[in-house]
mmCIF file of C-alpha atoms in Angstrom:
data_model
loop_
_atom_site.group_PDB
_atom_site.id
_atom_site.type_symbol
_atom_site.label_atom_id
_atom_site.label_comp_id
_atom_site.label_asym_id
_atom_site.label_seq_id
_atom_site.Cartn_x
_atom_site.Cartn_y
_atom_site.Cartn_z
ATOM 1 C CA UNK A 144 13.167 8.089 -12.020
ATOM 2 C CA UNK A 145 16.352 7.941 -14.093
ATOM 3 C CA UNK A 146 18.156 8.694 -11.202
ATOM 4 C CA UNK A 147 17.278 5.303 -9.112
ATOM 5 C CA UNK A 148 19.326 3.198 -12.072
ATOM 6 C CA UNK A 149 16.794 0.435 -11.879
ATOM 7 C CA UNK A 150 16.918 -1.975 -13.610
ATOM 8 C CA UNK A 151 13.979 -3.878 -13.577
ATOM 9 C CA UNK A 152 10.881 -1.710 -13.329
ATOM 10 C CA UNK A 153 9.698 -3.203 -10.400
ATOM 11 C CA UNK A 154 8.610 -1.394 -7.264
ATOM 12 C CA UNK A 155 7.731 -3.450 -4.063
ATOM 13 C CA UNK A 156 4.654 -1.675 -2.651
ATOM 14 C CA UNK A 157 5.356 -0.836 1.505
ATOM 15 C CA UNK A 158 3.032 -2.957 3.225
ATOM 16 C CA UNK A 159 2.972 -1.278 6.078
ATOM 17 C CA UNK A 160 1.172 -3.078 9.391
ATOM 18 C CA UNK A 161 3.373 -6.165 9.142
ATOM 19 C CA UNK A 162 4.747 -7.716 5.949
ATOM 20 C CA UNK A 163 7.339 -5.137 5.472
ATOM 21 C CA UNK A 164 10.537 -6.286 6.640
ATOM 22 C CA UNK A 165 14.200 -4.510 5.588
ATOM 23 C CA UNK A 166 15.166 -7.512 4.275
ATOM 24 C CA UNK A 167 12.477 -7.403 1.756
ATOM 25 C CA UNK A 168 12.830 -4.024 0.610
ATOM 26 C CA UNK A 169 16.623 -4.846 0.183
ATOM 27 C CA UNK A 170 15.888 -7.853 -1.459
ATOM 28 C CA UNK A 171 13.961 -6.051 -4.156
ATOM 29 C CA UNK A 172 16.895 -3.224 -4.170
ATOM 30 C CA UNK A 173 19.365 -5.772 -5.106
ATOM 31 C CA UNK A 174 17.689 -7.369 -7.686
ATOM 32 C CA UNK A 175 17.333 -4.547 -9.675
ATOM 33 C CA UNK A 176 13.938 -2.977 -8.529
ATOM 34 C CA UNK A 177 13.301 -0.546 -5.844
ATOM 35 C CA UNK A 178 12.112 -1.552 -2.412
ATOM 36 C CA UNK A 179 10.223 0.429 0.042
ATOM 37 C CA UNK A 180 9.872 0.516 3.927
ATOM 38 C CA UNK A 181 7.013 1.101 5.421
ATOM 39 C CA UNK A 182 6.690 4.127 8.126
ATOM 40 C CA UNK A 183 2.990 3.667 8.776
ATOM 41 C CA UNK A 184 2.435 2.262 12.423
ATOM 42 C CA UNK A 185 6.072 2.815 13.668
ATOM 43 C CA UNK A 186 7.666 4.796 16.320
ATOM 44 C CA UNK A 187 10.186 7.753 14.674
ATOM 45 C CA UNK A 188 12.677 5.350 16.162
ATOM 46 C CA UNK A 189 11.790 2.235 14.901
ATOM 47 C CA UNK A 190 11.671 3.818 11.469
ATOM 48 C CA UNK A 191 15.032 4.920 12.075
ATOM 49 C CA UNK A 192 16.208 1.234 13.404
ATOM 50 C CA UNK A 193 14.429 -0.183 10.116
ATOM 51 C CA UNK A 194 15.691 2.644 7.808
ATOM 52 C CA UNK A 195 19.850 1.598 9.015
ATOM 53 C CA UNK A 196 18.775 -2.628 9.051
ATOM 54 C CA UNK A 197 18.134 -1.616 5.153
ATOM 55 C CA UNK A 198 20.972 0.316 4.551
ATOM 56 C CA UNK A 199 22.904 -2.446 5.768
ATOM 57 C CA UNK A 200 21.514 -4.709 3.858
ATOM 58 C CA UNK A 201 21.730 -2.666 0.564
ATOM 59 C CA UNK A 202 23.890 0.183 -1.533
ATOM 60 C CA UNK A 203 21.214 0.977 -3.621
ATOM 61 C CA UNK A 204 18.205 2.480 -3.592
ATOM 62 C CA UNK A 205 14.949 2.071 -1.695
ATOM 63 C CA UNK A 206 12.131 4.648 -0.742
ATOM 64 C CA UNK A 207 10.091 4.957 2.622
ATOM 65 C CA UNK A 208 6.329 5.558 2.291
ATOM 66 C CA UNK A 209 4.440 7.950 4.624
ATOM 67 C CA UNK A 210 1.010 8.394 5.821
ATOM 68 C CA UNK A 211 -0.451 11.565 5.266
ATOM 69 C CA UNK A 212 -2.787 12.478 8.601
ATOM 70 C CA UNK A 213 -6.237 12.923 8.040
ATOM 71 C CA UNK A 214 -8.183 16.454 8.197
ATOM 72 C CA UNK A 215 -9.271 15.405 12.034
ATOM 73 C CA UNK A 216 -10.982 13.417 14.083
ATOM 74 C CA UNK A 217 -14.583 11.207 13.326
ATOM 75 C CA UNK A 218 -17.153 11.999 15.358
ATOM 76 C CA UNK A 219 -17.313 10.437 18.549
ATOM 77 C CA UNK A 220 -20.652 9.363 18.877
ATOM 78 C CA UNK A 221 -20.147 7.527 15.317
ATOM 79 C CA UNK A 222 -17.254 5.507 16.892
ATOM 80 C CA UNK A 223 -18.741 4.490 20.145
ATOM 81 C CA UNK A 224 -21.838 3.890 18.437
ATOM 82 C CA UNK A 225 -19.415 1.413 16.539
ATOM 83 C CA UNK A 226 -17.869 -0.060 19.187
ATOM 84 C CA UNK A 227 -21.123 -0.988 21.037
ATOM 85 C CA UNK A 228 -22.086 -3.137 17.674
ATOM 86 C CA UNK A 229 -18.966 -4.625 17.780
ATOM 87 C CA UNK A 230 -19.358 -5.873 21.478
ATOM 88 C CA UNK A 231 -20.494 -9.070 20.531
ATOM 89 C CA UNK A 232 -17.647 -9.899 19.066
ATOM 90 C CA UNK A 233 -15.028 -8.862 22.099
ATOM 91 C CA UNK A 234 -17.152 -11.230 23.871
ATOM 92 C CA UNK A 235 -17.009 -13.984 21.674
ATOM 93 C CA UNK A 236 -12.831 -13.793 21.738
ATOM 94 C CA UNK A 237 -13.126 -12.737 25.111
ATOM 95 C CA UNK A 238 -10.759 -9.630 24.004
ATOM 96 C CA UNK A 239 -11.744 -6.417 25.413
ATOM 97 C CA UNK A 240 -11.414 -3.565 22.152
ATOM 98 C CA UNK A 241 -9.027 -0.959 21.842
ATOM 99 C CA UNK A 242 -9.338 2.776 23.264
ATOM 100 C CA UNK A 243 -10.270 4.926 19.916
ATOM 101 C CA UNK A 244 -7.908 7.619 19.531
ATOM 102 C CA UNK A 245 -6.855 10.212 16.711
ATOM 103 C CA UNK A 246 -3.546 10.598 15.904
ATOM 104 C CA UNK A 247 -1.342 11.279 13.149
ATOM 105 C CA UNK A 248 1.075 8.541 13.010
ATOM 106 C CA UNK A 249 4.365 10.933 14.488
ATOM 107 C CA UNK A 250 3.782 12.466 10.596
ATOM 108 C CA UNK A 251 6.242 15.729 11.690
ATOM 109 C CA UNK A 252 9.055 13.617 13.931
ATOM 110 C CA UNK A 253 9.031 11.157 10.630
ATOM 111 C CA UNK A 254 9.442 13.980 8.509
ATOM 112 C CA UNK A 255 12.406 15.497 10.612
ATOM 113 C CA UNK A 256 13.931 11.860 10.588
ATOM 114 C CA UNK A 257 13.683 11.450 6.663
ATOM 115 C CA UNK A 258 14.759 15.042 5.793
ATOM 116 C CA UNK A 259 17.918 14.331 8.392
ATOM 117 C CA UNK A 260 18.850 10.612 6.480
ATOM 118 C CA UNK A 261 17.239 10.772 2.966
ATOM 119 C CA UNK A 262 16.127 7.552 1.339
ATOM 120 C CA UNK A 263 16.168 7.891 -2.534
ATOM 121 C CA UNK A 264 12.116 8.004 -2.246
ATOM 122 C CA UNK A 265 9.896 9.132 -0.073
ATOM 123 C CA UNK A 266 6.299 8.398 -1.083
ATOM 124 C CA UNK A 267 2.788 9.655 0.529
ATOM 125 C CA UNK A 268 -0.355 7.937 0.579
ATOM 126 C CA UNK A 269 -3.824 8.979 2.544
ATOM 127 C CA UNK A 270 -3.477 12.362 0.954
ATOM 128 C CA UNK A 271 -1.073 15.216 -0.724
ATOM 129 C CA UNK A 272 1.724 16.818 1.662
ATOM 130 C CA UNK A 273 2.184 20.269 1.392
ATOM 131 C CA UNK A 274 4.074 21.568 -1.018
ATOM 132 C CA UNK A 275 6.987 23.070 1.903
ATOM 133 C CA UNK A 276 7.300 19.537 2.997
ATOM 134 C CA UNK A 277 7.522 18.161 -0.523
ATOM 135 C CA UNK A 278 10.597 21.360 -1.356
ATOM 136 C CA UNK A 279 12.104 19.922 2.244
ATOM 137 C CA UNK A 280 12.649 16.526 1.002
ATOM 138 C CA UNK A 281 13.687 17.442 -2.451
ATOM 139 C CA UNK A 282 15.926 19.651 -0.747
ATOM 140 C CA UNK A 283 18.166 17.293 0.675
ATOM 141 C CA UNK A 284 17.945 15.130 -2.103
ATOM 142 C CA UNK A 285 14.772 13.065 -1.778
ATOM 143 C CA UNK A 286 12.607 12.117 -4.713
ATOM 144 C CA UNK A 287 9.119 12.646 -3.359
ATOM 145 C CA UNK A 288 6.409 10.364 -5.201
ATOM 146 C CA UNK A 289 2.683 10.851 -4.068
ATOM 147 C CA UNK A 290 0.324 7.978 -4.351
ATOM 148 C CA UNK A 291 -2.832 9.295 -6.479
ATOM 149 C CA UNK A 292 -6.758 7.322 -7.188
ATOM 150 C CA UNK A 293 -8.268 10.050 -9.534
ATOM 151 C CA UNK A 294 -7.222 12.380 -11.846
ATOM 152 C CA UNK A 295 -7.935 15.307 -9.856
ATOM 153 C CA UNK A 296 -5.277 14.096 -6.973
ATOM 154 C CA UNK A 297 -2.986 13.372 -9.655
ATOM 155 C CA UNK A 298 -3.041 17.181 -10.554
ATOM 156 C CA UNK A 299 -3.130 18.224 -7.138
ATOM 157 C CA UNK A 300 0.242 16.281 -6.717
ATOM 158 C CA UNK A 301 2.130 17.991 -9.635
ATOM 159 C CA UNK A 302 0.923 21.724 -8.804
ATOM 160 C CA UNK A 303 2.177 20.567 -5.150
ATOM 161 C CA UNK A 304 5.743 19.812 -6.643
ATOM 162 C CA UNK A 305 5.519 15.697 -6.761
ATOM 163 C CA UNK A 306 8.608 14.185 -8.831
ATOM 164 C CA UNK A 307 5.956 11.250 -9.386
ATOM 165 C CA UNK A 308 2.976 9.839 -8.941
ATOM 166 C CA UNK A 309 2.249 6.319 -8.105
ATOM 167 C CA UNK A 310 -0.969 5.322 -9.877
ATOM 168 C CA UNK A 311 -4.079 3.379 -7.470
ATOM 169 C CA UNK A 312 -6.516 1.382 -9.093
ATOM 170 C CA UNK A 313 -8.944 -0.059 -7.374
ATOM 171 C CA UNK A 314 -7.884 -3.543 -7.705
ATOM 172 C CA UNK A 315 -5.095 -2.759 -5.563
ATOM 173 C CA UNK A 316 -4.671 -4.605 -1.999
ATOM 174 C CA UNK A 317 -5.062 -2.990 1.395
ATOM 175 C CA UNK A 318 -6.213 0.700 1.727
ATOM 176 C CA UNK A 319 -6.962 2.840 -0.368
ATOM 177 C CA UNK A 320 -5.278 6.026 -1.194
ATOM 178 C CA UNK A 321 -7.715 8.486 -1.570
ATOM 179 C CA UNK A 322 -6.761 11.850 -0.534
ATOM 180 C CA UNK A 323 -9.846 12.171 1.134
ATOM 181 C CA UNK A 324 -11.526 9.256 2.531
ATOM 182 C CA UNK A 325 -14.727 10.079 3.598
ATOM 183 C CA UNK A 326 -16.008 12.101 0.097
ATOM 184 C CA UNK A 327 -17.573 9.762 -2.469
ATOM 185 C CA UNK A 328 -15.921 9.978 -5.741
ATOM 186 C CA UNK A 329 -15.685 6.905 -8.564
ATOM 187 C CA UNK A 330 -13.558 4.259 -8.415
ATOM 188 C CA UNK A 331 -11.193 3.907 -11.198
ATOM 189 C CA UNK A 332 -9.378 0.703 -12.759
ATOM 190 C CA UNK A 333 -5.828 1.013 -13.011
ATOM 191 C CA UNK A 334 -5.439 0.995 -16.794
ATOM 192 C CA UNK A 335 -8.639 3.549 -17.231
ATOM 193 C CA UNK A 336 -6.620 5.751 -14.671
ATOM 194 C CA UNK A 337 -2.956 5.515 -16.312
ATOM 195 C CA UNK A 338 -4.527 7.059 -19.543
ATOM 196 C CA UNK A 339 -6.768 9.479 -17.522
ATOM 197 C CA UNK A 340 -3.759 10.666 -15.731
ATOM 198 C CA UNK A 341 -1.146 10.596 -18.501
ATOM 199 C CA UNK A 342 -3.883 12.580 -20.688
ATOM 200 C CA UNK A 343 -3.378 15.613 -17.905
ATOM 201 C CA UNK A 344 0.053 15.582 -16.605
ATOM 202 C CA UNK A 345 3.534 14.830 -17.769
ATOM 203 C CA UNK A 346 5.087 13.701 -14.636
ATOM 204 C CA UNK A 347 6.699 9.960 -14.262
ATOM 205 C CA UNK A 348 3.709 7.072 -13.117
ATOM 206 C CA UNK A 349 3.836 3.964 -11.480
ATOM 207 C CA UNK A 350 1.395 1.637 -11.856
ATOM 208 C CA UNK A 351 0.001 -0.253 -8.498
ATOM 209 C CA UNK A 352 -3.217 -2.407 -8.165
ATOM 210 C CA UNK A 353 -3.430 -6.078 -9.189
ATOM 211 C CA UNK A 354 -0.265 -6.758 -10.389
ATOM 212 C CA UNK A 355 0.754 -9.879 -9.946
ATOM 213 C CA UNK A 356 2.432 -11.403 -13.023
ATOM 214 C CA UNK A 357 4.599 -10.117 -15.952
ATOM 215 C CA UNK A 358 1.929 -10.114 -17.586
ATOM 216 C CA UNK A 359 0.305 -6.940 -15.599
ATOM 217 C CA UNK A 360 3.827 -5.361 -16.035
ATOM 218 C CA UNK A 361 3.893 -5.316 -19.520
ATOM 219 C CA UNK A 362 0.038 -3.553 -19.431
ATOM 220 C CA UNK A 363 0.821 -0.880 -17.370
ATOM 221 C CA UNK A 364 4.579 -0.037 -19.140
ATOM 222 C CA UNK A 365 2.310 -0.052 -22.382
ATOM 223 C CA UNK A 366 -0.141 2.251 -20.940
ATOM 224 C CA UNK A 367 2.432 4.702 -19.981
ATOM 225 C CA UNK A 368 3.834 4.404 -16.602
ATOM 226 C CA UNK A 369 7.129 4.003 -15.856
ATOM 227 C CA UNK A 370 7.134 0.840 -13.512
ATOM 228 C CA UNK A 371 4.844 -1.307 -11.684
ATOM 229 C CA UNK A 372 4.372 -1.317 -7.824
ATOM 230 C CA UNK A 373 3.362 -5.077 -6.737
ATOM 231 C CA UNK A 374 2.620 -5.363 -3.153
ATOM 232 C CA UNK A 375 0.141 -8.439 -2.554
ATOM 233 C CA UNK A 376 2.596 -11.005 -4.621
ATOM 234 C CA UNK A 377 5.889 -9.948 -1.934
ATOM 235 C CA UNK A 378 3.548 -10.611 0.741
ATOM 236 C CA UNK A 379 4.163 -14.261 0.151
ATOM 237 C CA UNK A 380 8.039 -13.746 -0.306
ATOM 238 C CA UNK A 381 10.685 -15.460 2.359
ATOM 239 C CA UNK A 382 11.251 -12.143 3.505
ATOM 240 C CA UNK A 383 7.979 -10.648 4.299
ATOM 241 C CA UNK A 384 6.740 -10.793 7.690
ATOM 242 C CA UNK A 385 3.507 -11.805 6.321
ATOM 243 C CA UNK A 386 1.555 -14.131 9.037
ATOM 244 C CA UNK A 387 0.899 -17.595 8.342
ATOM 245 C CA UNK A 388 -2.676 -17.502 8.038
ATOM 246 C CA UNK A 389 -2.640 -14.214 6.208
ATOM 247 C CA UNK A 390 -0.279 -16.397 3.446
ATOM 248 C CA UNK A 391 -3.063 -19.057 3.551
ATOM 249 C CA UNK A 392 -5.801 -16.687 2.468
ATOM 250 C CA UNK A 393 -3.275 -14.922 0.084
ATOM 251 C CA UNK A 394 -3.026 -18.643 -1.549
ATOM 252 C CA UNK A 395 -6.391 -19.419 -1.899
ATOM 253 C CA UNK A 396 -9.054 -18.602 -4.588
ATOM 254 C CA UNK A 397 -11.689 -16.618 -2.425
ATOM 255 C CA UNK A 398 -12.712 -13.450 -3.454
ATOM 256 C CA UNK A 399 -12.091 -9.783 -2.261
ATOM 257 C CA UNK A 400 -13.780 -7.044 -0.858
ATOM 258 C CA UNK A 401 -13.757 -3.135 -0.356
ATOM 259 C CA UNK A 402 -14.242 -2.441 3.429
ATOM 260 C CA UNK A 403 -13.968 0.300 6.486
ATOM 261 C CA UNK A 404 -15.041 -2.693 8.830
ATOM 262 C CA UNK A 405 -11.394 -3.303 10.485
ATOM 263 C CA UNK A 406 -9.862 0.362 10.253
ATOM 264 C CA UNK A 407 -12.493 2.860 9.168
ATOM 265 C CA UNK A 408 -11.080 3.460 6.230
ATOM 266 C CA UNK A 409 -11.687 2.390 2.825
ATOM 267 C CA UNK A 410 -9.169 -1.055 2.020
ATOM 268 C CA UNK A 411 -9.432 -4.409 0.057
ATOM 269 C CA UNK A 412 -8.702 -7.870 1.567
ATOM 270 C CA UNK A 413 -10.056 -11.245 1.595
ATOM 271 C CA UNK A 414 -13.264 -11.164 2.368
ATOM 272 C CA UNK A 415 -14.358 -12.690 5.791
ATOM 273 C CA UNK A 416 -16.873 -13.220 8.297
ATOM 274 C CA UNK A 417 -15.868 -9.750 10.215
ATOM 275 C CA UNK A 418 -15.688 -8.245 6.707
ATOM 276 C CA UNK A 419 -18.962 -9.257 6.115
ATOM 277 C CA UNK A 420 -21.061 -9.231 8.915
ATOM 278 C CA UNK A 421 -19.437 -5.254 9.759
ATOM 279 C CA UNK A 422 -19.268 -3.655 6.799
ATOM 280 C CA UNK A 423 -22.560 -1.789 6.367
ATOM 281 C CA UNK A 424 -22.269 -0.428 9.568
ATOM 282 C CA UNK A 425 -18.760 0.513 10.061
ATOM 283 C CA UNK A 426 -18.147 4.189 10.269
ATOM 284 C CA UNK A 427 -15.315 6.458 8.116
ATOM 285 C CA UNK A 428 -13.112 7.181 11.401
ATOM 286 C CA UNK A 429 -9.696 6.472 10.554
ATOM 287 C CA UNK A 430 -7.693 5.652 12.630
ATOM 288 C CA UNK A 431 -9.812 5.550 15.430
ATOM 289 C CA UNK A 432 -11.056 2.252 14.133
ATOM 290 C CA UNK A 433 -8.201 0.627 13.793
ATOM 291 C CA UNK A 434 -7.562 1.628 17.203
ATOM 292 C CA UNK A 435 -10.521 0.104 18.164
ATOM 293 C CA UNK A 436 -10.466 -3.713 16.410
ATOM 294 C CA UNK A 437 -6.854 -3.951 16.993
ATOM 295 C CA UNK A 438 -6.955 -6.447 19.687
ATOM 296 C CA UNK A 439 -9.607 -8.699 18.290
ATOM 297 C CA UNK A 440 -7.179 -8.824 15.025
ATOM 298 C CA UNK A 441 -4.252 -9.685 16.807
ATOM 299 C CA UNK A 442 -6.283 -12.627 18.894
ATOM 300 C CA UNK A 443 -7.204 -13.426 15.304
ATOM 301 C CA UNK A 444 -3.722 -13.647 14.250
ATOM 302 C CA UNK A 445 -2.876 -15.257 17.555
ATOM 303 C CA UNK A 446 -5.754 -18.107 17.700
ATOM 304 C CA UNK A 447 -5.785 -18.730 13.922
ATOM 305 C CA UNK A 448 -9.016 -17.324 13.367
ATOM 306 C CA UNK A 449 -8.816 -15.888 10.374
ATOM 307 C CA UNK A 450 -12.564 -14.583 10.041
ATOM 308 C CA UNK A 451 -11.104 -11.830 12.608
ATOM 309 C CA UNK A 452 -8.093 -10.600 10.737
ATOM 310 C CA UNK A 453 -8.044 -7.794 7.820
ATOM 311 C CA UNK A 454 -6.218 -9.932 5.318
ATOM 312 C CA UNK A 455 -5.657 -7.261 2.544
ATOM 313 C CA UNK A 456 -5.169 -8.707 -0.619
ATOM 314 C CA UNK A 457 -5.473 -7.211 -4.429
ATOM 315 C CA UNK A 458 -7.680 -9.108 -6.547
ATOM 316 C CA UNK A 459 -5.119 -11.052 -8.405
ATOM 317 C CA UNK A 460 -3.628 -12.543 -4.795
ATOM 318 C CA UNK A 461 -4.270 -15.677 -5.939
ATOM 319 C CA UNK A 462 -1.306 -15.592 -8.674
ATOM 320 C CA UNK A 463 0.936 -15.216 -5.876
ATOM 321 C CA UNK A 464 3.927 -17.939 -5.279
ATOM 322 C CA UNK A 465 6.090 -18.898 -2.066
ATOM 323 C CA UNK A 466 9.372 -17.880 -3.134
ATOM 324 C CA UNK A 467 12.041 -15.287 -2.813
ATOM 325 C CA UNK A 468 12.216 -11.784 -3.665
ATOM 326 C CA UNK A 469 15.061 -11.518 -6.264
ATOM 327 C CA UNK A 470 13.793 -14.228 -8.012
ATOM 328 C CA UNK A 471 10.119 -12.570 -8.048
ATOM 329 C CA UNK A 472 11.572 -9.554 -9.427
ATOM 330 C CA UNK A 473 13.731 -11.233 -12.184
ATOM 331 C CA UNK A 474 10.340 -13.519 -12.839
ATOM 332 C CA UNK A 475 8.403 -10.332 -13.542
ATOM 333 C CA UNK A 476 10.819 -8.789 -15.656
ATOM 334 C CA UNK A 477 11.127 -12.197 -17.500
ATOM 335 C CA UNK A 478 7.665 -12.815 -18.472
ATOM 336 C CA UNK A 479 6.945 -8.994 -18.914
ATOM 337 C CA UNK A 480 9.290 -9.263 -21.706
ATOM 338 C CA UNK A 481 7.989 -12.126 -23.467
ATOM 339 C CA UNK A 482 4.650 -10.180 -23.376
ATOM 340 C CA UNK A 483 5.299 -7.490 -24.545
ATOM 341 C CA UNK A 484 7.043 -8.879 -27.888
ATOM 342 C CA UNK A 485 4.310 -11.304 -28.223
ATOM 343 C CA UNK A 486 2.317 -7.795 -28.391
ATOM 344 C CA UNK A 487 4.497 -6.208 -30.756
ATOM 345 C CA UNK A 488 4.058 -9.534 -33.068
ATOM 346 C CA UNK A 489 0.428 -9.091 -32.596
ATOM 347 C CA UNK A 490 0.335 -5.477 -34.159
ATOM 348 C CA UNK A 491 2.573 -6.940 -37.120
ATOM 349 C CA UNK A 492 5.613 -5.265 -38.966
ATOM 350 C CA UNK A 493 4.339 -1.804 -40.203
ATOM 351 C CA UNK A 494 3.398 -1.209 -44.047
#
């Protein structure tokens, strides 16, 4: 990480399906951290469009995150059988629901675009690309950072040729990372799983999942990782494209939840009626799901009704302030400071 010349060890999580905007992730560039765009949901070419925006909003470095596609598609009896218990609720908002459909997100065309116009970074998430794609990117002069939730996929990553690994604790906001969504494994804590993985591997982490102060910053550079990734506090920064009643919930004290309910795969948000009422019966088919609810979240986002939207959050959302990006980042770099020598105070001069 040496190489990116941060200087604050701040890394603005992508936020892909909305809140991330180029001006964000040069925002968080400028200020001394690194900022990401987010290629999940976009067309090659509006990657591309959002990829130049940032470059021309920033000389320095910012990464592009990628989804990994899944192993194929969910069954589709599951997913019908899903869609028939949602059909109460396209007549309610008079919405009809989306066509379910597997697909992989344009995952080669991306890869073709990034390995043609490296960012500094390009990160994975939903799983571990192969190590000839990872050699590609590095190739040209990519870093390539894979975004890990157990120690196993954190060794997976290195023996695939990762530069670094960006650590997922469950507290973390939106979906979850897991390399393979639909196998049961436990659920780690992000400071439990920065001294699982540092115990195993040597390569550079980055801690993500309920970061929302200096505070958290200071915990995770103590328990070994190299910078924190804070996505749920940008989502309420000038520059994010976060919704208006998506900031409401962000600002308010109600608790979150783990759900497949809105995409069919595993994420956290604020928890809702939809969230509730769905969750026990909603099937692991990503991204057929999210296919599928996509209309009655964008009437949701549309009406106001925010008991239809997936409003992902991390569990310390309500920390969050209204205010710009550069001045989040020097905030957290502030206070992370003052923590950590109130810590060193705390463990005395050594005898």
């Amino acid at each position: 990480m040496k190489n990116l010349q941060l200087s604050a060890p701040i890394v603005q999580a992508p936020l892909a399906g909305g809140p991330s905007t180029p001006e964000l992730a040069a925002a968080v560039s400028n200020a001394g951290g690194l900022g990401f765009v987010a290629a999940g949901y976009l067309t090659p070419e509006a990657l591309s469009a959002a990829i130049q925006r940032t470059r021309a909003l920033t000389s320095r470095a910012f990464g592009v995150n990628v989804f990994v596609p899944g192993a194929g598609p969910a069954s589709p009896a599951v997913v019908q059988d899903y869609a028939a218990r949602l059909g109460p609720e396209s007549q309610r908002a008079g919405v009809a629901l989306g066509a379910p459909r597997f697909d992989d997100d344009h995952y080669q065309a991306k890869l073709d675009l990034l390995a043609a116009e490296p960012p500094a970074v390009v990160s994975f998430t939903f799983g571990c690309p192969d190590p000839g794609v990872i050699a590609r990117l590095q190739g040209v002069g990519a870093a390539v950072w894979v975004t890990i939730t157990t120690p196993q996929e954190a060794q997976a990553a290195v023996t695939a040729g990762a530069d670094a690994l960006v650590v997922q604790g469950v507290e973390a906001g939106g979906h979850r990372a897991s390399f393979d969504d639909r196998a049961e494994h436990e659920q780690f804590g992000l400071l439990a799983l920065l001294q699982l993985v540092r115990s195993r591997v040597a390569a550079p982490l980055i801690g993500a999942g309920g970061i929302a102060t200096g505070h958290g910053v200071a915990a995770v550079l103590a328990a070994g990782a190299e910078a924190a990734a804070i996505g749920t506090a940008f989502m309420r920064c000038y520059e994010a494209a976060t919704s208006p009643i998506h900031r409401a919930a962000l600002s308010s004290p109600a608790p979150t939840g783990v759900t497949r309910a809105f995409t069919g795969r595993l994420a956290r948000g604020v928890v809702n009626r939809f969230m509730t009422e769905h969750n026990a019966e909603a099937p692991s088919a990503y991204p057929e799901t999210h296919y599928l609810t996509a209309p009655l979240r964008a009437h949701g986002r549309q009406t106001g009704d925010q008991d239809l939207i997936n409003l992902w959050a991390g569990q310390a959302h309500a920390l969050g302030q209204e205010m710009a990006a550069a001045d989040l980042v020097a905030q957290l770099v502030d206070e992370a400071r003052r923590a950590l020598e109130t810590a060193r105070q705390r463990l005395g001069e050594p005898g």
